[in-house]
Coordinates of C-alpha atoms and ligand atoms in Angstrom, one line a residue:
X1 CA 42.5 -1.5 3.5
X2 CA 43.2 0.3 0.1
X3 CA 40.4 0.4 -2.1
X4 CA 41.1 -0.5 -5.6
X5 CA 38.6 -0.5 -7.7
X6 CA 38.6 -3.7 -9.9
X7 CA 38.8 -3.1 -14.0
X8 CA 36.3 -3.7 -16.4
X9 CA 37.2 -6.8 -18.4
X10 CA 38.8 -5.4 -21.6
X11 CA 35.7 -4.4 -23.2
X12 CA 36.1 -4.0 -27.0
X13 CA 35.1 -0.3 -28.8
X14 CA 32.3 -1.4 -30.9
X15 CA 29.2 -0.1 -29.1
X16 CA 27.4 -3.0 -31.0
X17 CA 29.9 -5.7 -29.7
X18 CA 29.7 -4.1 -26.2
X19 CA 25.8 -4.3 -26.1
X20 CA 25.6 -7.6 -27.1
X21 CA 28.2 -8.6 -24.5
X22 CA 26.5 -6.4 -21.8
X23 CA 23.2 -8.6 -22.9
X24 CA 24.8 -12.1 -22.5
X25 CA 26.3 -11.8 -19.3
X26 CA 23.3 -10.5 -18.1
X27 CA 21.3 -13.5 -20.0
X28 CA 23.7 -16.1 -21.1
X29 CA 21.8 -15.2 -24.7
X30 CA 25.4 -16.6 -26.7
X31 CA 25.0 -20.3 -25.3
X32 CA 20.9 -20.2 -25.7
X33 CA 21.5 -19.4 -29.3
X34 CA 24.2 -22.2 -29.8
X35 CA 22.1 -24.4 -27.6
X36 CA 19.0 -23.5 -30.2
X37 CA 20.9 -23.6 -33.6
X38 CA 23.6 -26.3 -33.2
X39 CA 20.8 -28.8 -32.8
X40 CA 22.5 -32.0 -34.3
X41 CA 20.7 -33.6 -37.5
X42 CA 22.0 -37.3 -38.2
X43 CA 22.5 -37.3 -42.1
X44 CA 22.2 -33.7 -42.5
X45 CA 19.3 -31.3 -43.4
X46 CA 16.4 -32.3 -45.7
X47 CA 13.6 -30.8 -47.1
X48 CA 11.5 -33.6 -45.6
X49 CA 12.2 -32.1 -42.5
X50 CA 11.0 -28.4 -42.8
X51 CA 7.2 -29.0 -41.8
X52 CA 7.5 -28.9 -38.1
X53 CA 9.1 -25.5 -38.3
X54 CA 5.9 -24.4 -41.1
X55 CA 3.7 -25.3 -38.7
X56 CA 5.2 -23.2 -36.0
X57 CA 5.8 -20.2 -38.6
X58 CA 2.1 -20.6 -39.4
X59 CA 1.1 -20.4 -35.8
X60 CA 3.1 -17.3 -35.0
X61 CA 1.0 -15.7 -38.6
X62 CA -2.0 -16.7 -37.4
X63 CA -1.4 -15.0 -34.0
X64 CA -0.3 -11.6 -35.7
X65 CA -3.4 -11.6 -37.7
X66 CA -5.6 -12.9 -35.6
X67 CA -4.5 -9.9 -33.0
X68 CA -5.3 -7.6 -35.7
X69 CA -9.1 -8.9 -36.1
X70 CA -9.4 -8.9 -32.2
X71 CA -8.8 -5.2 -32.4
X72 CA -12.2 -4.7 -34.0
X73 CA -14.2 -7.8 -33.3
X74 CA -17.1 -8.2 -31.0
X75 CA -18.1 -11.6 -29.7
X76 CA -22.3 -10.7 -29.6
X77 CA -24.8 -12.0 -32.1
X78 CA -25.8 -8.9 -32.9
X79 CA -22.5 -7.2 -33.5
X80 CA -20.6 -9.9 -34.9
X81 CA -21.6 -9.4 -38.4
X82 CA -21.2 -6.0 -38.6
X83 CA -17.9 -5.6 -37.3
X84 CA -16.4 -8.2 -39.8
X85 CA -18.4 -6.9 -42.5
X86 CA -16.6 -3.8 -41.5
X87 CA -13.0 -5.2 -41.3
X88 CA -13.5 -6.6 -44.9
X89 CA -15.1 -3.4 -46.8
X90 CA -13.7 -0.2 -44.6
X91 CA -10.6 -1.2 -42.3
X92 CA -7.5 -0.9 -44.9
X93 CA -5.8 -4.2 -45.8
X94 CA -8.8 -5.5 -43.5
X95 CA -9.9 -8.1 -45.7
X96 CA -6.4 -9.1 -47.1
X97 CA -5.6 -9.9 -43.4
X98 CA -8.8 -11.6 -43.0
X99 CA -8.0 -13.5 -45.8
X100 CA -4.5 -14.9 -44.5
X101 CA -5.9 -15.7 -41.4
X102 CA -8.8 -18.1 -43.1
X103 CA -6.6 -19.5 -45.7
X104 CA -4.0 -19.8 -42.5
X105 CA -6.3 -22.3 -41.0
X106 CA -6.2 -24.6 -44.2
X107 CA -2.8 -24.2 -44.7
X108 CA -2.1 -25.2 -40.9
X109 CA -4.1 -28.4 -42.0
X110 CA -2.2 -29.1 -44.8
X111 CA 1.5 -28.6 -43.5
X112 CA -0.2 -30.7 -40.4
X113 CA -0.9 -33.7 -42.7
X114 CA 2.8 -33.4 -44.8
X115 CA 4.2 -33.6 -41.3
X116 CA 2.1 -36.3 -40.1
X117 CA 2.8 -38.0 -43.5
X118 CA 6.2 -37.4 -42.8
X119 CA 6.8 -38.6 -39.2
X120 CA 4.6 -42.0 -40.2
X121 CA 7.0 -42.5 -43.3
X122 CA 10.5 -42.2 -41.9
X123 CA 9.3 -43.7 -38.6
X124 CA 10.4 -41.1 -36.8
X125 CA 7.8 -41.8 -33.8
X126 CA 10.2 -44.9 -32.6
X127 CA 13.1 -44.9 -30.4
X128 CA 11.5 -43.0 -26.9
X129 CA 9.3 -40.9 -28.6
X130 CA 6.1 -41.5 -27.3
X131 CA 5.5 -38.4 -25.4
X132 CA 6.6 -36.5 -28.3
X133 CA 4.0 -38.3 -30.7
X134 CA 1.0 -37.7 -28.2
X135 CA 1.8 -34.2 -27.6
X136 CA 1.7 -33.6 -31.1
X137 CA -1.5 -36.1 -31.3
X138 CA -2.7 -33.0 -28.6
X139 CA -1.7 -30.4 -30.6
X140 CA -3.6 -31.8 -33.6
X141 CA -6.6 -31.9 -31.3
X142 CA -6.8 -28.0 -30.6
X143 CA -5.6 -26.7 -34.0
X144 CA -9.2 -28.6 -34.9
X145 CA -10.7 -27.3 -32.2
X146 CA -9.3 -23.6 -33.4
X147 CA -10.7 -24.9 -36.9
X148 CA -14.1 -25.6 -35.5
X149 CA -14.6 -22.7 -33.3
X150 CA -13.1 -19.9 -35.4
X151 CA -15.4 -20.7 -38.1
X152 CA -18.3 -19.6 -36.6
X153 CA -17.2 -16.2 -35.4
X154 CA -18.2 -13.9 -38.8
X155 CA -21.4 -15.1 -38.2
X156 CA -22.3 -15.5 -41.5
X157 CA -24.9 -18.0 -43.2
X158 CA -22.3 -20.1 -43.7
X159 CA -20.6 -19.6 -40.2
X160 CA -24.1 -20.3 -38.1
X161 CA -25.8 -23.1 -39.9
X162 CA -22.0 -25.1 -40.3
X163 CA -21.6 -25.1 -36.5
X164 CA -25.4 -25.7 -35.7
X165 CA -24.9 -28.9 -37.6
X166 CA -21.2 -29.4 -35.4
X167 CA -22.9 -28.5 -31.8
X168 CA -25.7 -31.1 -33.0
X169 CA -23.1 -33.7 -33.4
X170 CA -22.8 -33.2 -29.4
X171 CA -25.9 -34.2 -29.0
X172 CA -25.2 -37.8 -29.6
X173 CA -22.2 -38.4 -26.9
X174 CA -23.5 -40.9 -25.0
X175 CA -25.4 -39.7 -21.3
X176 CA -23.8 -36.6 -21.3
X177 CA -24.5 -35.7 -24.9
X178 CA -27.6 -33.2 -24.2
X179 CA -26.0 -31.6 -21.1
X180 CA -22.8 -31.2 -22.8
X181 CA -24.2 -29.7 -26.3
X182 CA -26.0 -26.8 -23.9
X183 CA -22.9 -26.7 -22.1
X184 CA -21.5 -25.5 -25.4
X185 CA -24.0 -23.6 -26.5
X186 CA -24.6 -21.9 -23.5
X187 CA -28.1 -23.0 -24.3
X188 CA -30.6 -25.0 -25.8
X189 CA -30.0 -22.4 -28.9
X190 CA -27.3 -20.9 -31.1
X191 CA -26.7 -17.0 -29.7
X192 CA -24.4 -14.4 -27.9
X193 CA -23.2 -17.0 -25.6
X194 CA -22.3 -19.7 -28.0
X195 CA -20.4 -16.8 -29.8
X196 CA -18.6 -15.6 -26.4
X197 CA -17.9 -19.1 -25.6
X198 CA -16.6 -20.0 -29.0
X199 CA -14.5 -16.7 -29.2
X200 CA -13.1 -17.6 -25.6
X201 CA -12.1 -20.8 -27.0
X202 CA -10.6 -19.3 -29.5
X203 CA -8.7 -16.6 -28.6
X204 CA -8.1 -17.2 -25.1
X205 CA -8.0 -21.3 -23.8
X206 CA -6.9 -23.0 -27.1
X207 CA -4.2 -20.7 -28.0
X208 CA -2.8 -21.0 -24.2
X209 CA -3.1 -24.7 -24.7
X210 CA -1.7 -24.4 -27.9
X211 CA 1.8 -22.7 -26.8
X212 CA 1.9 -24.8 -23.6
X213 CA 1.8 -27.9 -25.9
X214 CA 4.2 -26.6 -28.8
X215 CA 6.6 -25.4 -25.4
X216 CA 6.4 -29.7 -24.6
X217 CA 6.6 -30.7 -28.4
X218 CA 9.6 -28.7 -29.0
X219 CA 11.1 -30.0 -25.9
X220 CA 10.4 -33.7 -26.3
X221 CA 11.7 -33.1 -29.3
X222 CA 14.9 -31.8 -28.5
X223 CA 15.5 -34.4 -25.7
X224 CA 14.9 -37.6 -28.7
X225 CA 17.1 -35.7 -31.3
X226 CA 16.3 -35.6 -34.7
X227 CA 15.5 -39.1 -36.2
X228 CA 17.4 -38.7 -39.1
X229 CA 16.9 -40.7 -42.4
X230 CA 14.8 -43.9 -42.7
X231 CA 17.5 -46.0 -42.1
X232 CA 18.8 -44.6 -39.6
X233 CA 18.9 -46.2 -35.7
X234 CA 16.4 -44.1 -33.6
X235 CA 18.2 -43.9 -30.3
X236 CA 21.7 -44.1 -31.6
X237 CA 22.4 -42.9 -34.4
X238 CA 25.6 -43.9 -36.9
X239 CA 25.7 -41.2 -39.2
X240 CA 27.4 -38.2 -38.6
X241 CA 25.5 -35.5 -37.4
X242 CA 25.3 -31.8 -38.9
X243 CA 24.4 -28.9 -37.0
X244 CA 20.9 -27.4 -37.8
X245 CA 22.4 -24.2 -38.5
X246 CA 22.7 -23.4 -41.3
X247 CA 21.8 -25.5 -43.7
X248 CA 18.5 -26.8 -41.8
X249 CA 17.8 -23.1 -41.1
X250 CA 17.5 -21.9 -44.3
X251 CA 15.7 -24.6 -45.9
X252 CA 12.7 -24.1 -43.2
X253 CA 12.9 -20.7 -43.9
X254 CA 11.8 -20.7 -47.3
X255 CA 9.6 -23.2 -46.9
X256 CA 8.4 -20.8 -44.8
X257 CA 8.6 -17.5 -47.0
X258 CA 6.8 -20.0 -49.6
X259 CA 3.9 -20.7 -47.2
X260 CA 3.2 -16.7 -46.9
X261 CA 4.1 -16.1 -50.6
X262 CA 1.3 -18.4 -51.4
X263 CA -1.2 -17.4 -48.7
X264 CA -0.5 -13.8 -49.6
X265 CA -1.0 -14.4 -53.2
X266 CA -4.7 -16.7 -52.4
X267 CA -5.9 -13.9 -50.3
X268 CA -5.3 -10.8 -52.7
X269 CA -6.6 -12.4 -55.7
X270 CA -9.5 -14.2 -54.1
X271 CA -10.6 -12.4 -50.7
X272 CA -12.3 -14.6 -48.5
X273 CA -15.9 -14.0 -48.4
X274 CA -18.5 -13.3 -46.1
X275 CA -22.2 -13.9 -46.6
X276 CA -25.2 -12.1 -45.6
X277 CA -25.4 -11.9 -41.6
X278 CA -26.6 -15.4 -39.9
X279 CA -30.8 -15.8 -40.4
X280 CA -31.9 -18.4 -38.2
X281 CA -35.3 -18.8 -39.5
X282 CA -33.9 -19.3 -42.6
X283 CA -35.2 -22.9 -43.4
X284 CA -33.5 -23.6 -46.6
X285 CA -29.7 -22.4 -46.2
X286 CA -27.6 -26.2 -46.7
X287 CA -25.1 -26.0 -44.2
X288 CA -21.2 -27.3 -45.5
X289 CA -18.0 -27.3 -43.3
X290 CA -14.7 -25.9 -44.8
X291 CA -13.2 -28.2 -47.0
X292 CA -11.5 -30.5 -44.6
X293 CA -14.6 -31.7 -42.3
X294 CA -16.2 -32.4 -45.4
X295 CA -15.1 -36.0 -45.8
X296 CA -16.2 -35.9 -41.5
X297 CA -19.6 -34.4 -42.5
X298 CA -20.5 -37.0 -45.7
X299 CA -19.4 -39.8 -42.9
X300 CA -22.6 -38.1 -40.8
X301 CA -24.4 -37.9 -43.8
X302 CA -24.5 -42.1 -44.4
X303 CA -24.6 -42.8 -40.8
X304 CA -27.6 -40.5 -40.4
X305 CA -30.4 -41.8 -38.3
X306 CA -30.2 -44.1 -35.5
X307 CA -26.3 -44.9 -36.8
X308 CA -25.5 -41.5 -35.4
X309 CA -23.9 -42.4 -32.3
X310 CA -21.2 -44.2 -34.7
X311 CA -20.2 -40.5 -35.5
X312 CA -18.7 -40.0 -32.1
X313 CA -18.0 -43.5 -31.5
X314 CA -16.0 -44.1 -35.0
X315 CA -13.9 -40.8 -34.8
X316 CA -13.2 -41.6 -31.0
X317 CA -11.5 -45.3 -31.9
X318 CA -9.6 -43.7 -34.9
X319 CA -8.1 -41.2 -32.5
X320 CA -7.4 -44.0 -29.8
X321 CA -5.8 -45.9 -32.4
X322 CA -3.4 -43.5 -34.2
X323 CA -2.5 -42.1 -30.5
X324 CA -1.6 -45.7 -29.7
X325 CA 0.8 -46.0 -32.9
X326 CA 4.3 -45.6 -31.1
X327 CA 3.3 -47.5 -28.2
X328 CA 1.9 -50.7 -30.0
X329 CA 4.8 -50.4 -33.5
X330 CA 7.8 -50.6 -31.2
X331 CA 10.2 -51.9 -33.6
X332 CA 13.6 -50.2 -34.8
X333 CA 12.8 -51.1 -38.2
X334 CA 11.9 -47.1 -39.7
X335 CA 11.9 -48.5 -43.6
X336 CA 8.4 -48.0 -44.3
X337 CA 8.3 -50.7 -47.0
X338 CA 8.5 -53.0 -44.0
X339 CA 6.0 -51.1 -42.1
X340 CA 3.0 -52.1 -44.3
X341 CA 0.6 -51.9 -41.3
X342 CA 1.1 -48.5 -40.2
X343 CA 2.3 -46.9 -43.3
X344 CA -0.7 -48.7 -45.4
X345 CA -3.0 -47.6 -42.6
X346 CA -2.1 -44.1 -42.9
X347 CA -2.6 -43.8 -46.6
X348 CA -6.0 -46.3 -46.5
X349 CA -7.1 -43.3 -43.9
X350 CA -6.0 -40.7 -46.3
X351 CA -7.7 -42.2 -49.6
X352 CA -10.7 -43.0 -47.4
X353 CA -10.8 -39.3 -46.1
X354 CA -10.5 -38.2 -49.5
X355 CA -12.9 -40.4 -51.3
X356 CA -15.7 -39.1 -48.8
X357 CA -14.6 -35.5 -49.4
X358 CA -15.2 -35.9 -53.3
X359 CA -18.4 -37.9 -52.7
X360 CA -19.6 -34.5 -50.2
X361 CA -18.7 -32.2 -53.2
X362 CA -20.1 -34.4 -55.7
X363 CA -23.7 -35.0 -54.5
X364 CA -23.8 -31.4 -53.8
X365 CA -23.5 -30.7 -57.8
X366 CA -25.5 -33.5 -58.9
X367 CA -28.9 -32.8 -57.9
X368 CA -30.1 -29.7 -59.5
X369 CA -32.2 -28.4 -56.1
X370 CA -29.2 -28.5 -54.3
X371 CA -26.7 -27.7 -57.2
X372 CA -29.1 -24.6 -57.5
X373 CA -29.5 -23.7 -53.9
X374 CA -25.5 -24.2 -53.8
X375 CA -25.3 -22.0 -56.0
X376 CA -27.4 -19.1 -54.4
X377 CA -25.8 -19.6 -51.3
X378 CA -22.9 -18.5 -53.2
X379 CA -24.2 -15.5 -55.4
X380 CA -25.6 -14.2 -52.2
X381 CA -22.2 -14.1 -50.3
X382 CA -20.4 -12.6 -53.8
X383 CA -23.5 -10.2 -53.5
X384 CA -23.0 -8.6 -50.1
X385 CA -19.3 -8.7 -50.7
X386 CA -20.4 -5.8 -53.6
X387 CA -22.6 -3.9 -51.4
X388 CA -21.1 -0.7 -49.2
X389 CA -20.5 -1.2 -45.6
X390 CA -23.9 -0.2 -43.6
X391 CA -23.3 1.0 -40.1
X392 CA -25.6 -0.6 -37.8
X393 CA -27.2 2.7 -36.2
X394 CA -28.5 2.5 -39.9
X395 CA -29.1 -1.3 -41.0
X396 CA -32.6 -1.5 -40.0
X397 CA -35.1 -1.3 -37.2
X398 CA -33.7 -3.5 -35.0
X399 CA -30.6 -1.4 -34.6
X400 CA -33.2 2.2 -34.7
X401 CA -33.4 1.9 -31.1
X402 CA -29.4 1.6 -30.5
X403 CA -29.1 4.8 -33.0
X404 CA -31.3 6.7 -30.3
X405 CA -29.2 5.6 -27.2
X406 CA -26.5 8.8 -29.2
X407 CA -28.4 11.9 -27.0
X408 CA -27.3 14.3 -29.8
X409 CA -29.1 11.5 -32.5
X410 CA -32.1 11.4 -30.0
X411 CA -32.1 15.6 -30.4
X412 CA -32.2 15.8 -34.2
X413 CA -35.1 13.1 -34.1
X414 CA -37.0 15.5 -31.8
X415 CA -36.2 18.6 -34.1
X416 CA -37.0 16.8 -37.1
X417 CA -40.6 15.3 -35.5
X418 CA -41.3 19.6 -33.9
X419 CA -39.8 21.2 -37.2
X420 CA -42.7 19.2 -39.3
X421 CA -40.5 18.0 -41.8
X422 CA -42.2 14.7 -41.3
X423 CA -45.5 15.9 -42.6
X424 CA -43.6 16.3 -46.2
X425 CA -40.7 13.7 -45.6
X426 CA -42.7 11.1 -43.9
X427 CA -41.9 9.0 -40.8
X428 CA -38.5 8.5 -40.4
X429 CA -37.4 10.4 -43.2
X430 CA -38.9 7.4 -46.0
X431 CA -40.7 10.4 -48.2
X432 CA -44.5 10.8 -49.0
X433 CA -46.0 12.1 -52.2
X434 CA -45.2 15.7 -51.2
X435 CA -41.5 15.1 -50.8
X436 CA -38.8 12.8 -51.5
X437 CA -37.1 10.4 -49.0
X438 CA -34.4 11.9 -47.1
X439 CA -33.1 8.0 -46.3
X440 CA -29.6 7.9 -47.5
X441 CA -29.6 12.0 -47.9
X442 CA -26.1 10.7 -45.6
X443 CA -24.1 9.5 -48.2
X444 CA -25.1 12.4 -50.6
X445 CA -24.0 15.0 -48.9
X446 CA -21.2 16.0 -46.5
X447 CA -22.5 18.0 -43.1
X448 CA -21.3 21.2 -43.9
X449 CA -24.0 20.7 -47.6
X450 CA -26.3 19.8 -46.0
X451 CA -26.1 22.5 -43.3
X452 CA -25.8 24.8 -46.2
X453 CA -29.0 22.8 -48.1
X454 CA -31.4 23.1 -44.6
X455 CA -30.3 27.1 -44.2
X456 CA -30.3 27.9 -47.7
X457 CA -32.9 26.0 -49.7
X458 CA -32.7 25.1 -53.3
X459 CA -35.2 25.7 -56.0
X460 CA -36.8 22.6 -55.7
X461 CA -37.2 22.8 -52.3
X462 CA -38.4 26.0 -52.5
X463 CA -41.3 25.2 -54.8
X464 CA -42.0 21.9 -53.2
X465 CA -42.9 24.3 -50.3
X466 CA -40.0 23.7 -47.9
X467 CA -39.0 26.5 -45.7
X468 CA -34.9 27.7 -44.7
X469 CA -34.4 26.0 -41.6
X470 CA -33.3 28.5 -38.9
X471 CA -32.2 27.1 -35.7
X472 CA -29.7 27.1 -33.3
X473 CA -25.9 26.1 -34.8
X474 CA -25.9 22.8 -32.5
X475 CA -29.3 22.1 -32.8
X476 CA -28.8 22.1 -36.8
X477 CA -25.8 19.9 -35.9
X478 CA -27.9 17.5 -34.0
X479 CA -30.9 17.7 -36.8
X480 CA -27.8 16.6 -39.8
X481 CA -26.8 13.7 -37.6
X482 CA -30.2 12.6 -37.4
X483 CA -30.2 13.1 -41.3
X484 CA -27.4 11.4 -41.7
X485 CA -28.0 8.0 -40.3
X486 CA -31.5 7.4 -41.8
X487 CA -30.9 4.9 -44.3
Ligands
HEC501 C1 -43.6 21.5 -47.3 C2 -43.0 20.3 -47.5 C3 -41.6 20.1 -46.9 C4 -41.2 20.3 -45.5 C5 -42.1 20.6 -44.4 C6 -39.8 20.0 -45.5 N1 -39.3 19.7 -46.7 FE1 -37.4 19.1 -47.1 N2 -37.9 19.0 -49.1 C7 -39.1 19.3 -49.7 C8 -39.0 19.2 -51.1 C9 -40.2 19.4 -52.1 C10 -37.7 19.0 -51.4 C11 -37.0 18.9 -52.8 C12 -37.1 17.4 -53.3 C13 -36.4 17.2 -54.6 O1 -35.2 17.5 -54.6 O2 -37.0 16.8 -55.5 C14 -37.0 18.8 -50.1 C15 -35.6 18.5 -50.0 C16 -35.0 18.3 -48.8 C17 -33.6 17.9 -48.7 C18 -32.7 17.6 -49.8 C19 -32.9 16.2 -50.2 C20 -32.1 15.7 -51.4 O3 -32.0 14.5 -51.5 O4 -31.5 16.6 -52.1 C21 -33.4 17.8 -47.3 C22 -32.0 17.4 -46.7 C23 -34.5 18.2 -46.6 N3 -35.5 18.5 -47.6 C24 -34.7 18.3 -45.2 C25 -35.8 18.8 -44.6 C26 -35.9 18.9 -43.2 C27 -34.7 18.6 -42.2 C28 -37.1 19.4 -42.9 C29 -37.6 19.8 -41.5 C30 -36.9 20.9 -40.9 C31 -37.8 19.5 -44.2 N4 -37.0 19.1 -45.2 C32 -39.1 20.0 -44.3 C33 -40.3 19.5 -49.0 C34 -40.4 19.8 -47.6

């Protein structure tokens, strides 16, 4: 038998066209695009439509960013601070990104509720679309969860004493409530582990639950169709359908571009701050939530006492409820002027929510005390925003004995201690009466001055008594590093 070889198929000459042929018959990539963008809309694209595909845009930013932090954050109580302390006042763009990935987690909030609002308006939960609705009800679930636990991972004042007040709130589940809060904690108190549980939450389980929810969302979703307008029929709809591409397309994406135009703008013109580093024993810090568990936290605040267990109990029935909303409104009607139970249900929740939020902010700023300590609170943060990054080898005593786990550190204390300066410069470099402190000699001088300073003496020096330092070139190394980090 002859052996012909078979052609090619005519292959065009473009490289380009050629690569992105060799690519779809290798991944059928042309008919997963078509499949992807042709997605039919009855009644055509709307802006009403854009906040599913927000949300998803918000995810993917909060990812990026929230990679970036990871690359310098430490989940320990006694690093945490530091580290985001140093991504805000030393990494470049640190505390712009930062800044998008806080303000992210409001705006994930707010496109949440616009597409909640949405969905409950036009009805669009009817018609077979109950596994779609408590997917989503899911999804709204752990982007609070991703709320709750990112919040406490700077640290901060703020950070510690909000979630001490959330992981009391576990507490009150019923039996379980004590087991479960230490379960949480990793504890009776608030430390390392709650951070490296929190931090697992957040950056490992939740997001995993997150994508495998958004995967089911997404698909539910494209199994019902798009519901269309209000007036629409859910499950077969009359109007003629336009493709999602392009017109849909473009509309999400600048709702999108708008969404990171706006973040991007918050975050350069007002950073997001971090306070002083957490201080449990301080007794008169007034913990507050970000803005949206406030109206959850006033709610607390009247049922305080033995009422308490209504603070599980009362958000647990609202959830039940608004999961149970496409399963118990079954109707085809989608007008929500006939709807008035649902639709005036939702917006009763929403005025509610809101009136308790304005009452929270309100009673904070009408008693002086707490208008006052309020106001401290945030002074105090503005004021270690100002102040230069401290490395922790140098932010105190507590961190004096991880400064001498560095061998070459541990070296120049020795010199410093055998060379006597410490009978003119005092303990620890903090300066008697015959010499001044040498703390923060670091930031004055580079190591090749102060090399030059030690060898070489200045007049003062000289008259003060000191004498040229003359040791080996690595020892006078290890004696500047020890210099250098006393602060
Ligand atoms: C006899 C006392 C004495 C001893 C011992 C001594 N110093 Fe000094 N040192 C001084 C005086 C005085 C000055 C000048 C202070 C001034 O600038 O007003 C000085 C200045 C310095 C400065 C410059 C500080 C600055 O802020 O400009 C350095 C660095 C320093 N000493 C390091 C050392 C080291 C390291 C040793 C030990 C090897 C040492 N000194 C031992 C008295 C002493």
């Amino acid at each position: 038998m002859t052996n012909i070889p078979t052609p090619e198929p005519q292959s065009p000459n473009n490289a380009g066209t050629r690569l992105v042929a060799w690519i779809d018959r290798r991944t059928g990539i042309h008919s997963l695009l078509h499949e992807s963008l042709d997605e039919p809309i009855p009644g055509g694209a709307r802006w009403a439509y854009v906040f599913g595909s927000g949300l998803l845009f918000l995810f993917m930013s909060q990812i990026i960013t929230g990679v970036f932090l990871a690359l310098y954050y430490v989940p320990a109580a006694d690093h945490a601070h530091t580290v985001v302390s140093y991504i805000v006042k030393e990494v470049t763009s640190g505390s712009f990104i930062r800044s998008i990935h806080a303000y992210g987690s409001s705006g994930i909030i707010i496109v949440l509720v616009l597409h909640i609002g949405q969905t409950i308006l036009y009805g669009s939960y009817k018609g077979r679309r109950e596994l779609l609705w408590l997917s989503g009800c899911i999804l709204l679930a752990l982007m609070l969860g991703m709320a709750f636990t990112g919040y406490l991972l700077p640290w901060d004042e703020k950070a510690y004493f909000a979630s001490a007040v959330g992981t009391n709130l576990i507490a009150e589940v019923p039996f379980i409530g004590p087991s479960l809060q230490r379960l949480v904690r990793g504890g009776n108190q608030m430390g390392t582990l709650t951070l490296s549980r929190f931090y697992v939450l957040h950056v490992f389980m939740l997001p995993a639950m997150l994508i495998a929810f958004i995967a089911s969302h997404v698909f539910f979703f494209r199994k019902a169709g798009a519901a269309g307008p209000i007036n629409e029929n859910p499950v077969a709809p009359k109007l003629p359908a336009v493709s999602f591409y392009p017109r849909q397309v473009i509309m999400d994406a600048v709702f999108s571009v708008a969404i990171i135009g706006i973040l991007a703008f918050i975050a350069s013109k007002i950073p997001m701050d971090l306070g002083p580093a957490a201080n449990p024993a301080d007794t008169h810090f007034l913990p507050r939530p970000e803005w949206y568990y406030r109206p959850a936290f006033q709610g607390l605040k009247y049922l305080s006492g033995r009422a308490s267990l209504l603070g599980i109990v009362l958000p647990a029935i609202l959830a039940v409820i608004f999961a149970a909303v496409p399963f118990v409104d079954r109707g085809r009607e989608r007008r929500p002027w006939r709807r008035p139970v649902v639709v005036g249900g939702f917006l009763l929740f929403l005025m509610a929510y809101t009136a308790l939020g304005v009452a929270s902010y309100r009673d904070d700023y009408s008693d002086p005390g707490m208008a006052a300590q309020m106001h401290k609170q945030d002074e105090d943060a503005q004021a270690f925003m100002k102040q230069p990054f401290i490395p922790e080898s140098a932010a105190g005593s507590a961190s004096a004995a991880l400064a001498s786990a560095d061998p070459r550190i541990l070296k120049g204390q020795a010199l410093y201690q055998a060379g006597s300066c410490s009978s003119c410069h005092g303990d620890r470099g903090v300066g008697t009466a015959a010499a001044v402190a040498l703390t923060g000699v670091g930031q004055k001088y580079s190591d090749a001055e102060l090399s030059t300073l030690l060898h070489t003496p200045n007049a003062k020096m000289t008259n003060g008594g000191m004498t040229p330092v003359d040791m080996k070139d690595d020892d006078l190394a290890a004696l500047t590093s020890y210099l250098r980090q006393l602060h």
